Tab-separated table of C-alpha atoms in Angstrom:
chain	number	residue	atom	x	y	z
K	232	UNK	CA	95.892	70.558	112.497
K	233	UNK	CA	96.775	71.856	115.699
K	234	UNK	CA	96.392	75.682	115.823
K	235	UNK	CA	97.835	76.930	118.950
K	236	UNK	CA	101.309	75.260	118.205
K	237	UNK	CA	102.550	75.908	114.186
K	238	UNK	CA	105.122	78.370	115.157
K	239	UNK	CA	106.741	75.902	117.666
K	240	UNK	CA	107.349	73.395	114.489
K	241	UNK	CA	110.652	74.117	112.018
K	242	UNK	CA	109.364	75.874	109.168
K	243	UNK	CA	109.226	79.372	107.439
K	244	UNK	CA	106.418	81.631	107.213
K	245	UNK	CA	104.214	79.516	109.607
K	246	UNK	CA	101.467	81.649	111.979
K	247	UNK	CA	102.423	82.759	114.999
K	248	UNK	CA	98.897	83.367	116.240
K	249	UNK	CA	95.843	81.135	115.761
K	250	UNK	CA	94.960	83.979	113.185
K	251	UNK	CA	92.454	86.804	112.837
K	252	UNK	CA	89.696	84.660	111.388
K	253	UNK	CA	89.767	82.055	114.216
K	254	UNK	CA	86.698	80.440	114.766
K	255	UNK	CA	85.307	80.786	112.141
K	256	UNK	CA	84.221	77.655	109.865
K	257	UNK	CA	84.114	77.508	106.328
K	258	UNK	CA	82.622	74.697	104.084
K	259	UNK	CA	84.835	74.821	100.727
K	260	UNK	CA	82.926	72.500	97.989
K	261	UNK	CA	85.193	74.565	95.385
K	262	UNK	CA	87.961	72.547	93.043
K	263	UNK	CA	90.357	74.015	91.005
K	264	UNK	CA	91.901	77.757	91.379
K	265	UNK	CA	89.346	80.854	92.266
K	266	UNK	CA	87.855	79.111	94.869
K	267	UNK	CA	90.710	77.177	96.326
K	268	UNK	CA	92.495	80.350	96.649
K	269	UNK	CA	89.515	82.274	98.556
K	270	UNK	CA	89.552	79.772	100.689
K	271	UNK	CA	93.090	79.539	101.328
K	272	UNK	CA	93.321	83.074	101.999
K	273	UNK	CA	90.616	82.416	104.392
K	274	UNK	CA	92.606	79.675	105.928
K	275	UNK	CA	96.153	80.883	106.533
K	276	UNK	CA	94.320	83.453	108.541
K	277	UNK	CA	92.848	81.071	110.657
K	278	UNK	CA	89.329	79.467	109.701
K	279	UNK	CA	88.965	76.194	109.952
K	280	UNK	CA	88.355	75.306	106.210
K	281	UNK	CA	87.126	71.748	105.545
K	282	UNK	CA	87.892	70.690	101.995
K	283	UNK	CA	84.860	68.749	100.548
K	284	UNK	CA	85.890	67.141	97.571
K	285	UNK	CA	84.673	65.030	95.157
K	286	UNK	CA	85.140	61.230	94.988
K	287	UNK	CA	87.385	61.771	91.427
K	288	UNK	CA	89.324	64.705	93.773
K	289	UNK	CA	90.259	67.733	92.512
K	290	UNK	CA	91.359	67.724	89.719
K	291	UNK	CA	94.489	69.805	89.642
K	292	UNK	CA	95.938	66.979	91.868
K	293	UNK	CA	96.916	65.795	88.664
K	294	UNK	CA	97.786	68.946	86.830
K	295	UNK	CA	101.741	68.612	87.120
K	296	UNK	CA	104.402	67.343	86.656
K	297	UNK	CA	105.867	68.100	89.010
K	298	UNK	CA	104.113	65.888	91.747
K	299	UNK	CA	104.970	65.339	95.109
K	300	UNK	CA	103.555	61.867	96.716
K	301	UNK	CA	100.614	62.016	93.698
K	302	UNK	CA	99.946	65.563	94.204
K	303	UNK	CA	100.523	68.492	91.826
K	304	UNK	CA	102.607	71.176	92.316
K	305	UNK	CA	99.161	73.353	91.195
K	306	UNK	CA	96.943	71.266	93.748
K	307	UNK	CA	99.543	71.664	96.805
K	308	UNK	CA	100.232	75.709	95.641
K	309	UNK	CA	96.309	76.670	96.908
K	310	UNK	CA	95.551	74.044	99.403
K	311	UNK	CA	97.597	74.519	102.606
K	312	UNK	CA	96.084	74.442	105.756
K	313	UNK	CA	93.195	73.149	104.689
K	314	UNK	CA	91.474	69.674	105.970
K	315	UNK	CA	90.016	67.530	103.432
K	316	UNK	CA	87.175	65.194	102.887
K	317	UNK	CA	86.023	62.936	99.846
K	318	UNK	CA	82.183	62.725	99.437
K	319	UNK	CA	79.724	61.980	96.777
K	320	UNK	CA	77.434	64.453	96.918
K	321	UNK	CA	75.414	62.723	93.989
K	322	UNK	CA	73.804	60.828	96.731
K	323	UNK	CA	70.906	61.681	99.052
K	324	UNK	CA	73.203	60.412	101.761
K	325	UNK	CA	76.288	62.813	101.021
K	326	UNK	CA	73.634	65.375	100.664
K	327	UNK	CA	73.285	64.376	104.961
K	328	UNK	CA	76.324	64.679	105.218
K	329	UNK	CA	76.839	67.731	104.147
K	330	UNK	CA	73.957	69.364	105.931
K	331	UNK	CA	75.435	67.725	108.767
K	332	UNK	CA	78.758	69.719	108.019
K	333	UNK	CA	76.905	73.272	107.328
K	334	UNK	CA	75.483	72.751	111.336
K	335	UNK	CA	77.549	75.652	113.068
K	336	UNK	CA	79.543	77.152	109.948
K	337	UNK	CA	79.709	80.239	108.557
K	338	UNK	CA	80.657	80.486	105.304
K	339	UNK	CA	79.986	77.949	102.218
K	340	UNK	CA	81.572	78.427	99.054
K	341	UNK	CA	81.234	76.269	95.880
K	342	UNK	CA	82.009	76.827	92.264
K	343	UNK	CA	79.638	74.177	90.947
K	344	UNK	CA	77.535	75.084	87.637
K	345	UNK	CA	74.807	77.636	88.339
K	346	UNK	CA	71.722	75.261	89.238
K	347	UNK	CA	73.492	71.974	90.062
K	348	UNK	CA	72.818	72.893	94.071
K	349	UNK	CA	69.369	73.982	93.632
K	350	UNK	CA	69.117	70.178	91.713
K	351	UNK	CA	70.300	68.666	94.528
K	352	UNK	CA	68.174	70.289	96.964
K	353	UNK	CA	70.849	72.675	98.568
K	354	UNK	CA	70.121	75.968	96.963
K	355	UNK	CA	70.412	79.003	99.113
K	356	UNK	CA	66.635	81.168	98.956
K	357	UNK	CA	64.904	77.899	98.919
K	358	UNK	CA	66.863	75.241	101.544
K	359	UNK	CA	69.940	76.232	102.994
K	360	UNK	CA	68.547	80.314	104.467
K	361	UNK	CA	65.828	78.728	106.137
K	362	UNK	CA	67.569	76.808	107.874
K	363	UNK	CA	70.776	78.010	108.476
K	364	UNK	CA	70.038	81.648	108.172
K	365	UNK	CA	73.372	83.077	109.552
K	366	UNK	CA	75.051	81.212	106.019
K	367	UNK	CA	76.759	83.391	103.741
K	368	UNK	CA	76.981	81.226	100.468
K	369	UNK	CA	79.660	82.521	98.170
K	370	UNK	CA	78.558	80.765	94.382
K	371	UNK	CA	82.185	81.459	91.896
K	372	UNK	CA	80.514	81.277	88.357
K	373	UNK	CA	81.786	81.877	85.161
K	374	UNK	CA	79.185	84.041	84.135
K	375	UNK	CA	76.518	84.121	86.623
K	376	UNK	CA	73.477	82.277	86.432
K	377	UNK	CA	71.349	84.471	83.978
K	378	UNK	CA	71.869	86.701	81.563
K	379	UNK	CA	72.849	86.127	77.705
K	380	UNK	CA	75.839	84.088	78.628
K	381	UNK	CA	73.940	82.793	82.075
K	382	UNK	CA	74.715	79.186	83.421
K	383	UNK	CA	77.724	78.431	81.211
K	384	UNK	CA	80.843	77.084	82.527
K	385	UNK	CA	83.882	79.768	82.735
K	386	UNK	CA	87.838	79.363	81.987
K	387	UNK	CA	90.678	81.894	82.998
K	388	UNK	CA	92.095	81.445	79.161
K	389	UNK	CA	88.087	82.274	77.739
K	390	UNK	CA	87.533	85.306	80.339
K	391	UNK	CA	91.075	86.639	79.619
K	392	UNK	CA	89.479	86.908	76.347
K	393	UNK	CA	86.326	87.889	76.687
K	394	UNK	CA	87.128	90.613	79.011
K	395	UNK	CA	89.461	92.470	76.793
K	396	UNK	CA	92.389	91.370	79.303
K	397	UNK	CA	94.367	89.643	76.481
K	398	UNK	CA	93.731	92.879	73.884
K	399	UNK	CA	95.897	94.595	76.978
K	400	UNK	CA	98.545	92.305	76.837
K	401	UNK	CA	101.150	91.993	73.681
K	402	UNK	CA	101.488	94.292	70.670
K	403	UNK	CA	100.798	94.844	67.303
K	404	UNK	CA	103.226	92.191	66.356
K	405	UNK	CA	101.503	89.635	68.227
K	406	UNK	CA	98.180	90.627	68.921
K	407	UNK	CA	96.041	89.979	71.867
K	408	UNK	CA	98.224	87.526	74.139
K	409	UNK	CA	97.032	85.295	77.528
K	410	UNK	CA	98.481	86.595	80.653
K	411	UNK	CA	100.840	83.975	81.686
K	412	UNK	CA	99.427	83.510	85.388
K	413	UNK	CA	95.762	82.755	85.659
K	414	UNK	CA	94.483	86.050	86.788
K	415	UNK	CA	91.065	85.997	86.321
K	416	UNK	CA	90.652	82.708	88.897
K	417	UNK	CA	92.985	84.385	91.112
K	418	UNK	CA	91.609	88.051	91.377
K	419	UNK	CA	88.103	86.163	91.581
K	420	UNK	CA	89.377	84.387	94.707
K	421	UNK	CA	90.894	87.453	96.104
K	422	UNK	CA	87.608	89.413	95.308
K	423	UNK	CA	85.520	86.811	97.052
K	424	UNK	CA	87.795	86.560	99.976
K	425	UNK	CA	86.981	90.074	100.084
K	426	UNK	CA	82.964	89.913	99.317
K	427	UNK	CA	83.191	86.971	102.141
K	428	UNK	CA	84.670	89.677	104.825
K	429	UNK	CA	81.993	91.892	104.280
K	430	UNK	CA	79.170	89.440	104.449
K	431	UNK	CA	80.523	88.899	107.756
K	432	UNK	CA	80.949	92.309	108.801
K	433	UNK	CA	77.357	93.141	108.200
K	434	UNK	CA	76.060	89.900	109.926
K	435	UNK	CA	77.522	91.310	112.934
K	436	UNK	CA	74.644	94.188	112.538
K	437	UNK	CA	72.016	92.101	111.318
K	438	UNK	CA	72.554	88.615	112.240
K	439	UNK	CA	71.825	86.998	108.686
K	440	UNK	CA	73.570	85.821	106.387
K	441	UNK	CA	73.109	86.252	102.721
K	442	UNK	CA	74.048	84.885	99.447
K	443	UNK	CA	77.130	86.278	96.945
K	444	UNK	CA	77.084	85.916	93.542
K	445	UNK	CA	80.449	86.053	92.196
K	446	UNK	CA	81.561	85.417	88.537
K	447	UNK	CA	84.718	85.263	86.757
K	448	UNK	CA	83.098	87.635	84.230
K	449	UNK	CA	82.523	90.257	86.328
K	450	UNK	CA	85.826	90.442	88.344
K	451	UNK	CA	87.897	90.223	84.613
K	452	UNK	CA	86.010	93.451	83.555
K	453	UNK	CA	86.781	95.017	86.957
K	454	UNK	CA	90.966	93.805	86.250
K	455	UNK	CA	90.184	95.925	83.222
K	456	UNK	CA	92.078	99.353	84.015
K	457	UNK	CA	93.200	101.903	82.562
K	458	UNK	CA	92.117	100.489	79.166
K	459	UNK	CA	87.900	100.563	80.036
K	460	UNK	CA	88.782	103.870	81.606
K	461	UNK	CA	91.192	105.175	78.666
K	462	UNK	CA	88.256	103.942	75.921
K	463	UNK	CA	84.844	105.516	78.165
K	464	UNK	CA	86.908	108.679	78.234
K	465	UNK	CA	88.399	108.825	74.368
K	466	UNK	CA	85.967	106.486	72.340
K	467	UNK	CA	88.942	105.394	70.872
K	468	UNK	CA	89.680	101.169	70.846
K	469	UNK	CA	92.563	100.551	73.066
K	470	UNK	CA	95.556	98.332	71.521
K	471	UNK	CA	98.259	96.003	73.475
K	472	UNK	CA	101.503	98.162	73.705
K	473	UNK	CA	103.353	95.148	75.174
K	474	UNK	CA	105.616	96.227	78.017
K	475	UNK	CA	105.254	99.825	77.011
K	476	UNK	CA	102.808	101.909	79.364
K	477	UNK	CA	99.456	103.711	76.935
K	478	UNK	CA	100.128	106.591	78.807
K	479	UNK	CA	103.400	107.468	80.436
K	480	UNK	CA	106.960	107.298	78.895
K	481	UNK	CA	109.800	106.050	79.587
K	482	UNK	CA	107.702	103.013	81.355
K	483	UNK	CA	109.488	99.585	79.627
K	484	UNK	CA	111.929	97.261	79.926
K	485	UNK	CA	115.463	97.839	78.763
K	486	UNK	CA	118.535	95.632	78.421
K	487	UNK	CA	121.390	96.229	80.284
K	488	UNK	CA	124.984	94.540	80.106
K	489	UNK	CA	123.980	91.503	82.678
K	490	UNK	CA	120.222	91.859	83.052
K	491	UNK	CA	116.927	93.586	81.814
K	492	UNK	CA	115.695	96.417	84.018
K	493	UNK	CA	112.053	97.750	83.709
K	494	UNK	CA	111.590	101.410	84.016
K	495	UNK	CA	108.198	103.025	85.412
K	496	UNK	CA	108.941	106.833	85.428
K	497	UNK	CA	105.907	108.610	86.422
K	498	UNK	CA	106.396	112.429	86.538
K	499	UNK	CA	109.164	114.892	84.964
K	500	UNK	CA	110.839	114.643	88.524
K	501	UNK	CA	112.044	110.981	88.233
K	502	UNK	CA	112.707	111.443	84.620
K	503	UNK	CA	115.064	114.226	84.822
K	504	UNK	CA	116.667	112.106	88.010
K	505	UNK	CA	116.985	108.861	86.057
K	506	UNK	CA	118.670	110.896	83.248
K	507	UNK	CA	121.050	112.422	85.751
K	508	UNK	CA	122.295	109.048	87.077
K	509	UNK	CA	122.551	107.309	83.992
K	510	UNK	CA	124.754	109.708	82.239
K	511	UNK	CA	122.383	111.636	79.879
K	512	UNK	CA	121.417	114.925	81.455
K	513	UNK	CA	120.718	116.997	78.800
K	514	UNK	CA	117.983	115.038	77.615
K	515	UNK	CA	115.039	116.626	79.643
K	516	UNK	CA	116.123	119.778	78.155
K	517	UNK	CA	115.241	118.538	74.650
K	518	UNK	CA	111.587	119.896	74.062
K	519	UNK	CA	110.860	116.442	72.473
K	520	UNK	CA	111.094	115.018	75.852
K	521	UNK	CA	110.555	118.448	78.482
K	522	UNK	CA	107.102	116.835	79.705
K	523	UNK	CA	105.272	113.692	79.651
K	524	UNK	CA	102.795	114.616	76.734
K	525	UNK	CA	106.102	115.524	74.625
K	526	UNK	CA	107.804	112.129	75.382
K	527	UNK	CA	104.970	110.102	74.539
K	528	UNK	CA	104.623	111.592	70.862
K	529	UNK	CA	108.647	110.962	70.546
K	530	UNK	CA	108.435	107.664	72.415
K	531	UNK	CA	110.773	106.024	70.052
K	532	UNK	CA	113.384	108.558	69.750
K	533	UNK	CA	113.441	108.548	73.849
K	534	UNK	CA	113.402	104.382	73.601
K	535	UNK	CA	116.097	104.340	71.104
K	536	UNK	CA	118.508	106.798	73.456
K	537	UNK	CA	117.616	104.755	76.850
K	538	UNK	CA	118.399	101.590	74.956
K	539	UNK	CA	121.876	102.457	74.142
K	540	UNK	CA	122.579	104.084	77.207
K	541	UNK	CA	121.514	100.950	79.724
K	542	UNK	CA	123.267	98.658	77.318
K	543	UNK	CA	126.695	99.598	78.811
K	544	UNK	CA	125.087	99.395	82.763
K	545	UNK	CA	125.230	96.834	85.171
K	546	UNK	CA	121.857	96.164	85.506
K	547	UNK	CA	121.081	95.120	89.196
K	548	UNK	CA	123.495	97.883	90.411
K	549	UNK	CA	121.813	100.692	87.999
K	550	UNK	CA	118.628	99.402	89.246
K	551	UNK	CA	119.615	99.842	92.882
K	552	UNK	CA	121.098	103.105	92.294
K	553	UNK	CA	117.859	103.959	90.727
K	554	UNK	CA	115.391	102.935	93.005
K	555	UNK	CA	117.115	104.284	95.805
K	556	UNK	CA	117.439	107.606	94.071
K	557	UNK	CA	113.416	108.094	93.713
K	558	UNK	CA	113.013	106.608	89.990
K	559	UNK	CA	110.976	103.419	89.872
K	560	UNK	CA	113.423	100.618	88.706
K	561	UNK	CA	113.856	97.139	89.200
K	562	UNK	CA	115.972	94.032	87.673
K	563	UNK	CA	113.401	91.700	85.327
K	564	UNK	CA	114.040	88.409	87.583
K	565	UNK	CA	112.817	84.824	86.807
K	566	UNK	CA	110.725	82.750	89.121
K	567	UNK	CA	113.906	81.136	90.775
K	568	UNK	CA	115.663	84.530	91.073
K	569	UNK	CA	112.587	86.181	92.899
K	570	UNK	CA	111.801	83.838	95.200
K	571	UNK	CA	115.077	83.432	96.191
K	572	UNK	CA	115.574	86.801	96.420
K	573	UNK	CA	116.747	87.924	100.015
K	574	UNK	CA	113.953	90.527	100.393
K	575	UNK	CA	111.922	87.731	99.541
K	576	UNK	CA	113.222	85.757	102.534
K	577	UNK	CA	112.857	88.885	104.935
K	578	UNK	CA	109.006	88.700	104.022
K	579	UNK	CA	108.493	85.583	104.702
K	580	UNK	CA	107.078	85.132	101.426
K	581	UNK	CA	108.023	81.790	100.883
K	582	UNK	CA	106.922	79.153	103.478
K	583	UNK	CA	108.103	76.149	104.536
K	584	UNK	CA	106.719	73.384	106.469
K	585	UNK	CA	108.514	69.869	106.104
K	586	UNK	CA	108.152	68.822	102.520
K	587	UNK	CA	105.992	71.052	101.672
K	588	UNK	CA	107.163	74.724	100.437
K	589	UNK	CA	104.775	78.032	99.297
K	590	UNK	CA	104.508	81.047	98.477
K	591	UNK	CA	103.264	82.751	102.148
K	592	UNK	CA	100.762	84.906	102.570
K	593	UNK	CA	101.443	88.825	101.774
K	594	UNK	CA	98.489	89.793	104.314
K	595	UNK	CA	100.652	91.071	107.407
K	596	UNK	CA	98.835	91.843	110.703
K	597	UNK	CA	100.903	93.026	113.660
K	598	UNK	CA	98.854	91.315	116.529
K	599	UNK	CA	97.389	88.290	114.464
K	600	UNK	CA	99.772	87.206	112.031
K	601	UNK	CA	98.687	84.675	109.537
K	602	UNK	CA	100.882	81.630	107.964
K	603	UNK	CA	101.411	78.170	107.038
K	604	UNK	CA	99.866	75.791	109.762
K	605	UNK	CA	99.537	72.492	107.771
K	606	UNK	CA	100.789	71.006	104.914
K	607	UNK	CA	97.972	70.923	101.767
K	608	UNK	CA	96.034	67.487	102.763
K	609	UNK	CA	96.391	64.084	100.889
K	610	UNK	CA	92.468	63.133	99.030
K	611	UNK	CA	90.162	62.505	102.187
K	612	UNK	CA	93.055	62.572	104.946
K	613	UNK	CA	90.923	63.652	107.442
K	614	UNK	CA	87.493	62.422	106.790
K	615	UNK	CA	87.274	60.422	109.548
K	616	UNK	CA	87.895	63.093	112.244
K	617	UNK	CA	86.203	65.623	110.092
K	618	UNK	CA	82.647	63.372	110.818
K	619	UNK	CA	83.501	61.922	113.947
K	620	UNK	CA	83.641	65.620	115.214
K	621	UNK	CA	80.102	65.945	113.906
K	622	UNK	CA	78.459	63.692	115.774
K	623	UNK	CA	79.280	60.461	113.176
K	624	UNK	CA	79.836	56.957	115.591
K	625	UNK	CA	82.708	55.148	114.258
K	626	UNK	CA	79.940	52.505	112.808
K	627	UNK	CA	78.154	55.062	110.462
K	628	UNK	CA	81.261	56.222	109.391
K	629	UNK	CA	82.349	52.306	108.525
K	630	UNK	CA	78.807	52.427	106.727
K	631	UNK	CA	78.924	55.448	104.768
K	632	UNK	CA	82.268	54.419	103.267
K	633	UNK	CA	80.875	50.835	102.466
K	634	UNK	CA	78.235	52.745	100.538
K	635	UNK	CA	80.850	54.949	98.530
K	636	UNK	CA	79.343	57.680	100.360
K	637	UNK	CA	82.559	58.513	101.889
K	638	UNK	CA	85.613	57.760	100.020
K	639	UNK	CA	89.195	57.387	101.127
K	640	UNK	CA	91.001	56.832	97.713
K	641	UNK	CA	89.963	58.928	94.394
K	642	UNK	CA	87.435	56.921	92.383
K	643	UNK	CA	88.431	56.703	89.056
C-alpha cells in the first residue's frame, strides 16, 4: 500500500494526501461491522491499519451474495485500505506475535467478548499499560463488561430493540420495525472513531494512553432522540409514527405523478412558501393549519390536502423548485438512483479503485484530504510483509505458518 502515490492511480475518490492521521498505527483485532468501520474511518484518513484476523477470517467475507473473488460485498464495503493478517491468537505463539505487532502502535481495537483478552493474557490494566503505556485500547462490547446484562454478546437487530430504536421506527399498523441499515454497529464505529481521536488528543498532554470502553448499548440509547427527550420531558410512552415527524407537520412523504417526495417543513415560513409554490395558498390562512401546534392536531386534514395536491406534480422538478425556494424537499431515491446521482459524483462519494468500488468517505479536509488508497485485502494478503517489517526472518515466518500460527488460507 503505497501512500504517497494513490492519487497518481485511475480511480475515484482516492486520497490526494497521505492523510491527516499519517503515522499513526492501529492494531484492528475487530471482525464484522462496528469495529471494521472505526477502523476504516481511521484508515482512509491515513493510519496504517493492520487487519488481524482470525484463522476462520471474518466472517462477513461470506455474508453475500454478491461476492467478488470469495469476498462479500459486506466484507469489501468496510475494509478498504486496510492490510490484513491471519493469526491464531489461541496460541501462546500468536499471542508473540501480536505483542510483537503492538511494539510502536497506537491504537488497538478489538470487539472480542468482555474477558476473552484478559484470558489470554492481553488485558489492558494488568499486561498491555505496563508495558506499552502510550496504548489506547478501544474494547466494542455489546453491553459492557458488567452490569445486569455485563459480558453478553451484542447484535445490531437485539440493540435496535433493546434501545427503543425499533419502537421509533414504523406505526401503529406495524409496530416496532428494524431499521433497515445496521445503525447501531455503525454509529458505534463512528462513536469510537470519535472516542479514539480524543484519546489521542489528550495523550498529547499527558503522554499515556488509556483504555475505552465502548458498547453497542450505550451508543443505541445515545441514537435515541427526540423520543428519550420527548418521554423525560412528557412522561408520556412515545409510539412509531412511521415517516410522519412526533412533532412537526407537514414532515412525510407524499406521492407525486413520477416519484415520492419527502417533505420536512420546519417553521410557518417554509410552510406558507411550500403552499405558495404548489398551488394552495390559502391554506396557511385556515386556523386549522396558521401555526405548527394547529397543524399537528389537524395532521390528517393537512395530509389528506398535500396528498392530492402532489399527486398531479412532477416530483423531481417540484422537489427542485422546492428546495431551491427554502422548503426542505427532496425526491425518495433508491440505492441505484442515489449513488448515481450526479451530486453524488461531485462528492466523490463513491470511490473507485480497479475492481473494487465504495462508498467514499464524507470527512472532507481542505489540506489533508482522505480517500481510497487500496483495495479491501484478500484473507492474510500481506502477512508476510506485515512480520517481516517487524523484525520476523523469512525462516520464523516459514515456521510460524508450519505451526498454523500464521495462516495464509481461512481454516475451515
Amino acid at each position: 500500500m503505497d501512500d504517497a502515490t494513490p492519487a497518481t492511480r485511475p480511480g475515484k475518490g482516492l486520497a490526494r494526501s497521505p492523510g491527516a492521521l499519517a503515522g499513526l498505527k492501529v492494531i484492528d483485532l475487530t471482525r464484522v461491522l462496528g469495529g471494521p468501520y472505526c477502523t476504516m474511518i481511521l484508515s482512509d484518513h491515513g493510519a496504517e491499519v493492520i487487519k488481524v484476523e482470525p484463522p476462520q477470517g471474518d466472517e462477513v467475507r461470506d455474508w453475500g451474495p454478491p461476492f467478488l473473488e470469495g469476498d462479500a460485498s459486506y466484507f469489501i464495503g468496510i475494509n478498504r485500505n486496510k492490510q490484513s493478517l491471519a493469526l491464531d491468537l489461541g496460541k501462546p505463539e500468536g499471542r508473540a506475535v501480536l505483542l510483537r505487532l503492538l511494539e510502536g502502535a497506537d491504537v488497538l481495537v478489538e470487539n472480542f467478548k468482555p474477558g476473552s483478552m484478559e484470558r489470554w493474557g492481553l488485558g489492558y490494566e494488568a499486561d498491555l499499560a505496563p508495558r506499552f503505556p502510550g496504548l489506547i485500547h478501544c474494547r466494542v462490547s455489546g453491553f459492557g463488561a458488567d452490569g445486569p446484562l455485563g459480558g453478553l454478546p451484542g447484535y445490531d437487530a437485539i440493540l435496535q430493540a433493546m434501545t427503543g430504536l425499533m419502537s421509533a421506527n414504523g406505526d401503529a399498523s406495524t409496530g416496532p420495525m428494524r431499521l433497515g441499515t445496521a445503525i447501531v454497529d455503525m454509529g458505534t464505529g463512528l462513536y469510537s472513531a470519535v472516542g479514539i481521536l480524543m484519546a489521542l488528543h489528550e495523550r498529547a498532554r499527558s503522554g499515556r494512553g488509556q483504555f475505552l470502553d465502548m458498547a453497542l448499548y450505550d451508543c443505541g440509547l445515545a441514537l435515541l432522540h427526540p423520543q428519550a427527550a420527548n418521554y423525560f420531558l412528557s412522561g408520556k410512552r412515545p409510539v412509531g409514527t412511521g415517516n410522519p415527524h412526533p412533532n412537526l407537520v407537514p414532515y412525510d412523504k407524499f406521492p407525486t405523478r413520477t416519484c415520492e417526495i419527502f417533505i420536512a417543513s420546519g417553521n410557518n415560513g417554509q410552510f406558507r412558501r411550500m403552499c405558495e409554490m404548489i398551488g394552495l395558498p390559502h391554506l396557511p390562512d385556515d386556523p386549522r393549519f396558521a401555526d405548527n401546534g394547529t397543524r399537528n392536531v389537524n395532521r390528517d386534514a393537512l395530509t389528506a390536502a398535500l396528498r392530492a395536491a402532489f399527486a398531479e406534480l412532477d416530483g423531481h422538478e417540484v422537489a427542485l423548485r422546492l428546495i431551491r425556494g427554502g422548503v426542505p424537499a427532496g425526491p425518495v431515491l433508491w440505492t441505484d438512483e442515489a449513488t448515481g446521482a450526479p451530486h453524488t459524483a461531485h462528492r466523490e462519494m463513491v470511490t473507485e479503485l480497479g475492481e473494487y468500488r465504495g462508498l467514499g468517505t464524507p470527512i472532507k479536509l481542505s489540506r489533508t484530504p482522505g480517500g481510497t488508497r487500496a483495495s479491501p485485502p484478500r484473507f492474510g494478503e500481506h502477512g508476510a510483509d506485515i512480520l517481516a517489517r517487524h523484525g520476523y526472518t523469512a525462516e520464523e515466518i516459514a515456521r510460524l505458518r508450519d505451526d498454523g500460527v500464521v495462516l495464509t488460507r481461512r481454516r475451515t
